[in-house]
Short mmCIF file of C-alpha atoms in Angstrom, two decimals:
data_model
loop_
_atom_site.label_atom_id
_atom_site.label_comp_id
_atom_site.label_asym_id
_atom_site.label_seq_id
_atom_site.Cartn_x
_atom_site.Cartn_y
_atom_site.Cartn_z
CA UNK N 1 -0.08 -1.31 -0.23
CA UNK N 2 1.29 3.36 -0.84
CA UNK N 3 1.51 5.92 2.38
CA UNK N 4 2.13 8.97 0.13
CA UNK N 5 -0.02 11.86 1.67
CA UNK N 6 -0.81 8.99 4.29
CA UNK N 7 -1.65 11.69 5.87
CA UNK N 8 -4.50 12.46 3.88
CA UNK N 9 -5.36 8.71 3.47
CA UNK N 10 -8.09 8.47 6.63
CA UNK N 11 -10.21 11.75 4.45
CA UNK N 12 -9.84 10.29 1.29
CA UNK N 13 -11.30 7.04 1.95
CA UNK N 14 -14.62 8.93 3.94
CA UNK N 15 -14.43 10.80 0.96
CA UNK N 16 -15.35 8.04 -0.78
CA UNK N 17 -16.73 5.73 1.70
CA UNK N 18 -19.62 8.03 2.45
CA UNK N 19 -19.88 9.44 -1.25
CA UNK N 20 -17.98 11.86 -0.62
CA UNK N 21 -19.73 14.59 -2.52
CA UNK N 22 -22.75 15.07 -0.14
CA UNK N 23 -19.46 15.62 2.71
CA UNK N 24 -18.11 17.91 0.66
CA UNK N 25 -20.92 19.03 0.09
CA UNK N 26 -20.88 20.60 4.02
CA UNK N 27 -18.07 21.21 4.33
CA UNK N 28 -18.96 23.77 1.62
CA UNK N 29 -21.85 24.66 3.54
CA UNK N 30 -20.13 24.63 7.04
CA UNK N 31 -17.48 26.82 5.92
CA UNK N 32 -19.60 29.79 4.01
CA UNK N 33 -22.11 29.76 7.29
CA UNK N 34 -18.16 30.15 9.20
CA UNK N 35 -17.29 33.02 7.04
CA UNK N 36 -21.25 35.14 7.39
CA UNK N 37 -20.92 34.64 10.96
CA UNK N 38 -16.78 36.13 10.49
CA UNK N 39 -17.82 38.90 8.31
CA UNK N 40 -20.73 39.56 10.56
CA UNK N 41 -18.52 40.10 13.29
CA UNK N 42 -15.36 42.50 11.54
CA UNK N 43 -18.69 44.42 10.41
CA UNK N 44 -20.19 45.66 13.53
CA UNK N 45 -16.34 45.95 14.90
CA UNK N 46 -16.09 48.64 11.46
CA UNK N 47 -19.30 50.54 12.32
CA UNK N 48 -17.75 50.26 16.76
CA UNK N 49 -14.14 51.51 15.18
CA UNK N 50 -15.47 54.41 12.15
CA UNK N 51 -17.73 56.14 15.37
CA UNK N 52 -15.43 56.20 17.38
CA UNK N 53 -13.03 57.98 14.64
CA UNK N 54 -16.27 60.16 13.97
CA UNK N 55 -15.95 59.50 10.67
CA UNK N 56 -18.99 57.12 9.88
CA UNK N 57 -21.60 58.78 7.72
CA UNK N 58 -25.10 60.46 9.55
CA UNK N 59 -27.17 57.52 6.80
CA UNK N 60 -25.92 54.88 10.38
CA UNK N 61 -23.92 52.77 7.73
CA UNK N 62 -25.73 52.34 4.95
CA UNK N 63 -22.84 52.58 3.21
CA UNK N 64 -21.86 49.31 4.44
CA UNK N 65 -21.59 46.56 2.85
CA UNK N 66 -23.26 42.80 4.79
CA UNK N 67 -19.11 41.74 3.93
CA UNK N 68 -20.10 38.45 5.93
CA UNK N 69 -23.46 37.19 2.59
CA UNK N 70 -21.04 38.57 0.21
CA UNK N 71 -18.00 36.29 1.21
CA UNK N 72 -19.90 33.47 1.95
CA UNK N 73 -21.39 33.61 -1.51
CA UNK N 74 -18.11 33.71 -2.67
CA UNK N 75 -17.09 30.70 -1.25
CA UNK N 76 -20.94 28.78 -2.43
CA UNK N 77 -20.58 30.19 -5.89
CA UNK N 78 -16.83 30.58 -6.84
CA UNK N 79 -16.04 28.17 -9.62
CA UNK N 80 -12.91 26.64 -7.69
CA UNK N 81 -15.38 25.50 -4.72
CA UNK N 82 -17.57 24.33 -7.40
CA UNK N 83 -14.70 22.27 -9.21
CA UNK N 84 -13.00 20.87 -6.04
CA UNK N 85 -16.46 19.35 -4.67
CA UNK N 86 -17.30 17.88 -8.01
CA UNK N 87 -13.04 16.88 -8.17
CA UNK N 88 -13.26 15.39 -4.69
CA UNK N 89 -10.50 17.49 -3.80
CA UNK N 90 -9.50 17.60 -0.13
CA UNK N 91 -9.21 20.97 -0.18
CA UNK N 92 -12.33 22.48 0.85
CA UNK N 93 -11.36 19.84 3.98
CA UNK N 94 -9.10 22.06 3.77
CA UNK N 95 -10.75 24.72 3.85
CA UNK N 96 -13.28 24.28 6.21
CA UNK N 97 -10.09 23.32 9.10
CA UNK N 98 -8.61 26.86 8.25
CA UNK N 99 -12.22 29.28 8.51
CA UNK N 100 -12.94 26.92 11.49
CA UNK N 101 -9.24 28.46 13.20
CA UNK N 102 -10.38 32.30 12.08
CA UNK N 103 -14.02 31.92 13.15
CA UNK N 104 -12.53 30.66 17.29
CA UNK N 105 -10.10 33.17 17.15
CA UNK N 106 -13.05 35.75 16.11
CA UNK N 107 -15.18 34.38 18.70
CA UNK N 108 -13.28 34.08 21.32
CA UNK N 109 -12.89 30.52 21.54
CA UNK N 110 -9.64 28.90 22.30
CA UNK N 111 -10.28 25.41 21.88
CA UNK N 112 -11.73 25.71 18.65
CA UNK N 113 -8.67 28.11 16.63
CA UNK N 114 -6.21 25.21 18.55
CA UNK N 115 -8.46 22.45 16.55
CA UNK N 116 -8.54 23.88 12.83
CA UNK N 117 -5.30 25.02 13.22
CA UNK N 118 -3.92 21.86 14.45
CA UNK N 119 -5.91 20.07 12.00
CA UNK N 120 -5.52 22.45 8.92
CA UNK N 121 -1.88 21.74 9.77
CA UNK N 122 -1.98 18.16 9.45
CA UNK N 123 -4.14 18.18 6.70
CA UNK N 124 -1.64 20.32 4.36
CA UNK N 125 2.08 21.69 5.97
CA UNK N 126 1.57 25.52 4.81
CA UNK N 127 -1.64 26.85 7.70
CA UNK N 128 1.51 25.92 10.21
CA UNK N 129 2.43 30.20 9.13
CA UNK N 130 -1.87 30.91 9.98
CA UNK N 131 -0.45 30.94 13.97
CA UNK N 132 0.73 34.51 13.80
CA UNK N 133 -2.43 36.38 12.86
CA UNK N 134 -4.73 33.88 15.23
CA UNK N 135 -2.47 34.75 18.05
CA UNK N 136 -2.88 38.34 16.46
CA UNK N 137 -6.16 38.05 16.30
CA UNK N 138 -6.65 36.69 20.66
CA UNK N 139 -3.90 39.30 21.90
CA UNK N 140 -5.09 42.76 20.25
CA UNK N 141 -8.44 41.90 19.36
CA UNK N 142 -10.63 42.02 15.67
CA UNK N 143 -9.21 44.07 13.29
CA UNK N 144 -9.14 47.75 13.32
CA UNK N 145 -7.10 51.33 12.01
CA UNK N 146 -3.66 51.60 12.93
CA UNK N 147 -3.40 52.90 17.03
CA UNK N 148 -2.26 56.38 15.51
CA UNK N 149 -5.17 56.67 14.99
CA UNK N 150 -7.11 57.02 17.17
CA UNK N 151 -4.13 58.96 18.69
CA UNK N 152 -5.14 61.50 17.01
CA UNK N 153 -8.64 61.92 16.63
CA UNK N 154 -7.68 62.02 20.31
CA UNK N 155 -5.72 65.05 19.88
CA UNK N 156 -8.06 66.97 17.80
CA UNK N 157 -11.03 66.08 20.32
CA UNK N 158 -8.23 67.94 23.34
CA UNK N 159 -7.93 70.78 21.20
CA UNK N 160 -11.60 71.77 20.13
CA UNK N 161 -10.75 72.79 23.88
CA UNK N 162 -14.14 71.29 25.47
CA UNK N 163 -14.34 69.99 28.83
CA UNK N 164 -17.27 67.15 26.70
CA UNK N 165 -14.79 65.91 24.65
CA UNK N 166 -11.30 65.59 26.79
CA UNK N 167 -13.62 63.14 28.76
CA UNK N 168 -14.39 61.46 26.10
CA UNK N 169 -11.51 60.39 24.43
CA UNK N 170 -9.84 59.73 27.57
CA UNK N 171 -12.28 57.51 28.02
CA UNK N 172 -11.14 55.81 23.56
CA UNK N 173 -8.07 55.98 24.78
CA UNK N 174 -8.95 53.59 27.66
CA UNK N 175 -10.52 51.55 25.27
CA UNK N 176 -8.18 51.89 22.57
CA UNK N 177 -5.21 51.05 24.13
CA UNK N 178 -5.96 47.12 24.81
CA UNK N 179 -2.97 45.62 26.89
CA UNK N 180 -1.57 42.43 24.85
CA UNK N 181 -3.71 39.55 26.18
CA UNK N 182 -0.70 37.39 27.06
CA UNK N 183 -3.30 34.80 29.48
CA UNK N 184 -5.15 34.46 26.39
CA UNK N 185 -2.24 33.59 24.19
CA UNK N 186 -0.91 30.67 26.20
CA UNK N 187 -4.35 28.84 26.43
CA UNK N 188 -3.42 27.79 23.29
CA UNK N 189 -0.63 27.68 22.73
CA UNK N 190 -1.33 25.37 24.86
CA UNK N 191 -4.72 23.43 23.67
CA UNK N 192 -2.10 23.67 20.41
CA UNK N 193 0.33 21.19 22.55
CA UNK N 194 -2.14 19.20 23.43
CA UNK N 195 -4.32 18.04 20.38
CA UNK N 196 -0.56 18.43 18.49
CA UNK N 197 -0.21 15.72 21.72
CA UNK N 198 -3.21 13.91 21.18
CA UNK N 199 -3.19 13.55 17.02
CA UNK N 200 0.02 12.67 17.41
CA UNK N 201 -0.81 8.74 19.63
CA UNK N 202 -3.90 8.30 17.03
CA UNK N 203 -1.50 8.84 14.76
CA UNK N 204 0.90 6.23 15.46
CA UNK N 205 -2.19 4.11 16.84
CA UNK N 206 -3.61 4.07 13.04
CA UNK N 207 -0.05 4.50 11.62
CA UNK N 208 1.89 1.37 13.90
CA UNK N 209 2.09 -1.70 11.14
CA UNK N 210 2.52 0.93 8.21
CA UNK N 211 6.48 2.63 10.18
CA UNK N 212 4.01 4.64 12.70
CA UNK N 213 5.10 8.06 12.98
CA UNK N 214 8.49 8.33 11.62
CA UNK N 215 6.92 7.14 8.19
CA UNK N 216 4.29 9.08 8.61
CA UNK N 217 6.76 12.37 8.55
CA UNK N 218 8.15 10.81 5.86
CA UNK N 219 5.20 10.94 3.19
CA UNK N 220 3.30 14.06 3.90
CA UNK N 221 5.83 16.82 5.54
CA UNK N 222 8.63 15.59 3.97
CA UNK N 223 7.63 14.81 0.90
CA UNK N 224 6.23 19.08 1.12
CA UNK N 225 9.39 20.12 2.00
CA UNK N 226 11.27 17.50 -0.82
CA UNK N 227 8.97 18.24 -3.99
CA UNK N 228 9.69 14.35 -4.54
CA UNK N 229 6.76 14.34 -7.47
CA UNK N 230 7.98 16.60 -10.47
CA UNK N 231 4.42 15.98 -12.10
CA UNK N 232 3.41 18.40 -13.84
CA UNK N 233 0.62 20.98 -11.41
CA UNK N 234 -0.55 24.95 -11.10
CA UNK N 235 2.52 25.67 -9.24
CA UNK N 236 5.80 27.10 -10.56
CA UNK N 237 8.15 24.16 -8.52
CA UNK N 238 8.48 21.34 -10.38
CA UNK N 239 9.57 23.12 -12.93
CA UNK N 240 11.92 24.49 -11.29
CA UNK N 241 13.46 21.39 -9.62
CA UNK N 242 13.03 19.28 -12.94
CA UNK N 243 16.13 21.47 -14.69
CA UNK N 244 17.73 22.23 -12.36
CA UNK N 245 21.39 19.96 -11.12
CA UNK N 246 21.53 17.46 -8.81
CA UNK N 247 23.78 18.72 -6.96
CA UNK N 248 22.04 22.26 -6.90
CA UNK N 249 18.81 21.02 -6.23
CA UNK N 250 19.37 20.52 -2.00
CA UNK N 251 19.90 24.72 -2.27
CA UNK N 252 16.76 25.74 -3.68
CA UNK N 253 14.93 23.57 -1.36
CA UNK N 254 16.07 26.41 1.10
CA UNK N 255 15.89 28.69 -1.17
CA UNK N 256 12.88 28.38 -2.06
CA UNK N 257 11.25 27.31 1.30
CA UNK N 258 12.98 29.29 3.02
CA UNK N 259 11.85 31.96 0.43
CA UNK N 260 8.27 33.20 1.91
CA UNK N 261 9.58 32.41 5.77
CA UNK N 262 11.83 34.99 5.44
CA UNK N 263 10.87 37.83 3.06
CA UNK N 264 6.90 37.88 3.54
CA UNK N 265 5.97 36.31 7.38
CA UNK N 266 7.34 39.43 9.06
CA UNK N 267 6.75 42.33 7.07
CA UNK N 268 3.59 41.10 6.93
CA UNK N 269 3.71 40.66 10.23
CA UNK N 270 4.66 43.90 11.42
CA UNK N 271 2.87 46.25 8.81
CA UNK N 272 -0.37 44.12 9.73
CA UNK N 273 -0.47 43.51 12.61
CA UNK N 274 -3.47 45.96 13.93
CA UNK N 275 -5.92 43.73 11.52
CA UNK N 276 -5.40 40.16 11.56
CA UNK N 277 -7.87 38.51 9.85
CA UNK N 278 -6.58 40.57 6.97
CA UNK N 279 -2.97 39.37 7.50
CA UNK N 280 -4.19 35.45 7.94
CA UNK N 281 -4.95 36.59 3.95
CA UNK N 282 -2.30 38.03 2.21
CA UNK N 283 -0.64 34.47 3.83
CA UNK N 284 -3.12 32.56 2.39
CA UNK N 285 -2.44 33.97 -0.88
CA UNK N 286 1.68 34.02 -0.47
CA UNK N 287 1.19 30.65 0.70
CA UNK N 288 -0.59 29.36 -1.91
CA UNK N 289 1.65 30.72 -4.49
CA UNK N 290 4.82 28.99 -2.80
CA UNK N 291 3.67 26.38 -1.10
CA UNK N 292 5.38 22.97 -3.87
CA UNK N 293 1.62 21.44 -4.72
CA UNK N 294 -0.99 24.28 -4.44
CA UNK N 295 -4.74 23.67 -6.28
CA UNK N 296 -7.38 25.34 -7.26
CA UNK N 297 -8.74 25.04 -3.98
CA UNK N 298 -6.61 26.94 -2.64
CA UNK N 299 -8.26 29.98 -4.95
CA UNK N 300 -11.95 29.66 -3.55
CA UNK N 301 -10.60 29.63 0.48
CA UNK N 302 -8.11 33.41 0.22
CA UNK N 303 -10.60 34.68 -2.31
CA UNK N 304 -13.35 34.71 0.41
CA UNK N 305 -11.85 36.02 2.20
CA UNK N 306 -10.99 38.67 0.57
CA UNK N 307 -14.30 39.08 0.73
CA UNK N 308 -14.92 39.84 4.02
CA UNK N 309 -12.61 43.46 3.41
CA UNK N 310 -14.72 43.91 0.65
CA UNK N 311 -15.31 47.88 2.29
CA UNK N 312 -11.43 48.38 2.94
CA UNK N 313 -10.88 47.74 -0.53
CA UNK N 314 -13.66 48.92 -2.67
CA UNK N 315 -10.81 51.20 -3.97
CA UNK N 316 -8.12 48.81 -5.26
CA UNK N 317 -6.42 49.50 -8.52
CA UNK N 318 -6.55 47.21 -10.99
CA UNK N 319 -8.92 44.87 -9.92
CA UNK N 320 -11.02 44.87 -12.94
CA UNK N 321 -7.22 43.44 -15.06
CA UNK N 322 -6.37 41.36 -12.52
CA UNK N 323 -10.21 39.15 -11.86
CA UNK N 324 -9.47 38.92 -15.92
CA UNK N 325 -5.72 37.80 -15.82
CA UNK N 326 -7.50 34.92 -13.61
CA UNK N 327 -10.13 34.38 -14.90
CA UNK N 328 -8.42 34.23 -18.01
CA UNK N 329 -4.82 31.59 -16.83
CA UNK N 330 -7.17 29.67 -14.94
CA UNK N 331 -9.56 28.97 -18.07
CA UNK N 332 -6.30 28.34 -20.23
CA UNK N 333 -4.34 25.54 -17.19
CA UNK N 334 -6.81 22.93 -18.79
CA UNK N 335 -5.90 23.39 -21.98
CA UNK N 336 -2.04 23.78 -22.08
CA UNK N 337 -2.35 20.73 -19.94
CA UNK N 338 -4.44 18.86 -22.60
CA UNK N 339 -2.42 19.71 -25.72
CA UNK N 340 1.02 18.99 -23.84
CA UNK N 341 -0.25 15.73 -21.55
CA UNK N 342 -2.73 14.46 -24.23
CA UNK N 343 -2.31 15.50 -27.89
CA UNK N 344 1.78 15.48 -27.96
CA UNK N 345 2.01 18.80 -29.94
CA UNK N 346 3.48 21.03 -27.02
CA UNK N 347 5.80 21.32 -25.00
CA UNK N 348 6.76 21.72 -21.09
CA UNK N 349 6.95 25.65 -21.71
CA UNK N 350 3.90 25.64 -22.30
CA UNK N 351 2.32 24.65 -19.56
CA UNK N 352 5.05 26.48 -17.44
CA UNK N 353 4.35 29.84 -19.05
CA UNK N 354 0.97 29.87 -17.78
CA UNK N 355 1.88 29.08 -14.29
CA UNK N 356 4.05 31.73 -13.79
CA UNK N 357 0.96 33.72 -15.66
CA UNK N 358 -0.92 32.65 -12.98
CA UNK N 359 1.60 33.03 -10.36
CA UNK N 360 2.24 37.04 -11.21
CA UNK N 361 -1.51 37.42 -10.88
CA UNK N 362 -1.49 36.45 -7.50
CA UNK N 363 1.65 38.41 -6.40
CA UNK N 364 -0.70 41.29 -8.16
CA UNK N 365 -3.71 40.32 -6.67
CA UNK N 366 -2.10 40.22 -2.88
CA UNK N 367 0.49 43.25 -3.50
CA UNK N 368 -2.74 45.73 -4.91
CA UNK N 369 -4.82 43.77 -1.88
CA UNK N 370 -2.54 44.97 0.48
CA UNK N 371 -1.44 48.67 -0.85
CA UNK N 372 -5.40 48.74 -0.85
CA UNK N 373 -5.24 48.98 2.71
CA UNK N 374 -2.90 50.71 3.80
CA UNK N 375 -4.74 53.83 1.27
CA UNK N 376 -7.09 53.00 3.11
CA UNK N 377 -5.53 53.20 6.57
CA UNK N 378 -4.39 56.57 5.67
CA UNK N 379 -7.18 57.55 4.47
CA UNK N 380 -9.34 57.96 8.05
CA UNK N 381 -5.86 58.95 9.33
CA UNK N 382 -6.55 62.50 7.09
CA UNK N 383 -9.43 62.71 8.14
CA UNK N 384 -8.56 62.80 11.40
CA UNK N 385 -5.62 64.66 11.43
CA UNK N 386 -4.47 67.94 9.83
CA UNK N 387 -1.07 67.54 10.34
CA UNK N 388 1.51 64.04 10.45
CA UNK N 389 5.17 64.16 12.22
CA UNK N 390 8.05 61.61 10.47
CA UNK N 391 9.02 59.71 13.48
CA UNK N 392 10.83 56.86 13.00
CA UNK N 393 8.27 54.61 13.18
CA UNK N 394 7.12 56.35 11.16
CA UNK N 395 9.48 56.28 8.25
CA UNK N 396 9.95 51.99 9.04
CA UNK N 397 6.11 52.06 7.87
CA UNK N 398 6.97 53.85 5.09
CA UNK N 399 9.34 51.13 3.87
CA UNK N 400 7.46 48.17 4.62
CA UNK N 401 5.05 50.06 3.17
CA UNK N 402 7.17 50.26 -0.14
CA UNK N 403 8.76 46.65 0.61
CA UNK N 404 6.04 44.54 -1.99
CA UNK N 405 6.39 47.17 -5.37
CA UNK N 406 9.60 45.56 -5.25
CA UNK N 407 8.86 42.17 -4.19
CA UNK N 408 7.20 41.29 -7.85
CA UNK N 409 10.50 42.62 -8.95
CA UNK N 410 13.34 40.57 -7.41
CA UNK N 411 11.12 37.07 -8.80
CA UNK N 412 12.24 38.52 -11.97
CA UNK N 413 15.18 38.41 -11.58
CA UNK N 414 15.59 35.12 -9.68
CA UNK N 415 13.75 34.00 -12.25
CA UNK N 416 16.23 35.44 -14.99
CA UNK N 417 19.69 34.19 -12.98
CA UNK N 418 18.20 30.93 -13.14
CA UNK N 419 17.16 30.41 -16.55
CA UNK N 420 21.27 32.05 -17.26
CA UNK N 421 22.01 29.60 -14.40
#
């Protein structure tokens, strides 16, 4: 019996044994309901923050779109979600685990958040990066504008000279300068360790006759990191390592696996620590680009999470162009696969070129989303203050604001260097 991806074996057996379509449909519906609940929480918090800043419209927030309903509809009617369901993929189960972890963190159900993260990491290694947004979400709370905007609003209230405004702004400062909830985070870490031990014990008992935990790690996490299967997919790793020389393979493995860890996770966490849910969306997009074995279900997840921030990202640049390119390369992928694999009239460059284009539009999507969120925060800051001091923290923010603009340029240089190499 082949032990490839044996951590997914029990899920695949369940899906096939219980007529997987029903199980996957139930998972998708449950994911949509949880997304709707998350959206309602974020929308309620958004209204409260805008009211505190004094920039809420006189209509009482009627212009705020129902992001939870939109996210649920985007997930259910997404072609990638439908194709994953028809193809009996395990992506809906993985997406459900990720959404459960986010829902648990949003509602402060710490054991549920830890359970979702453990299951998602067990099914696929890359959701482990969501530990950072979940810790920030449990420590700081839901997404909100930067604290300096609330402080500018306080200063404006003090300048009016009204005793009522001063007391109101002092109360605002006390409510916005909340300390980091270390106790909740430690509770989360405790549940992570406890559930991890339980999961490893269950896997050891169920896989005892197949080699135990050592063989499981070899066939799952080691298989993902070492990229042993070079079958064509919508990612870019298979082509690089099919063309790479054997003596440079280990070096390229280290570079590719640490690239997202060292170049994307720290800057985004530093810049969006006040928006942990949006940070989770950015991490999921980046991991779907860099992961060794991506799938269409990854796009279904991060597109639905993007819809949770439809109010903040309404002024996103080049959105129509990015969506058209995303759809175009998605439709072109089965065409070039048929030309190369089945008809034999093309070569690997056809498929790899399509994969490069698809990854490029994904980079553009996350870059423009990050820039749109930064512009939204700057617009709130301008609405609450008329002056801006240039401090050391402002210079750091300026550096990380321009980080993503050079991200694709570095990727292009790396690609060109690799071709000449």
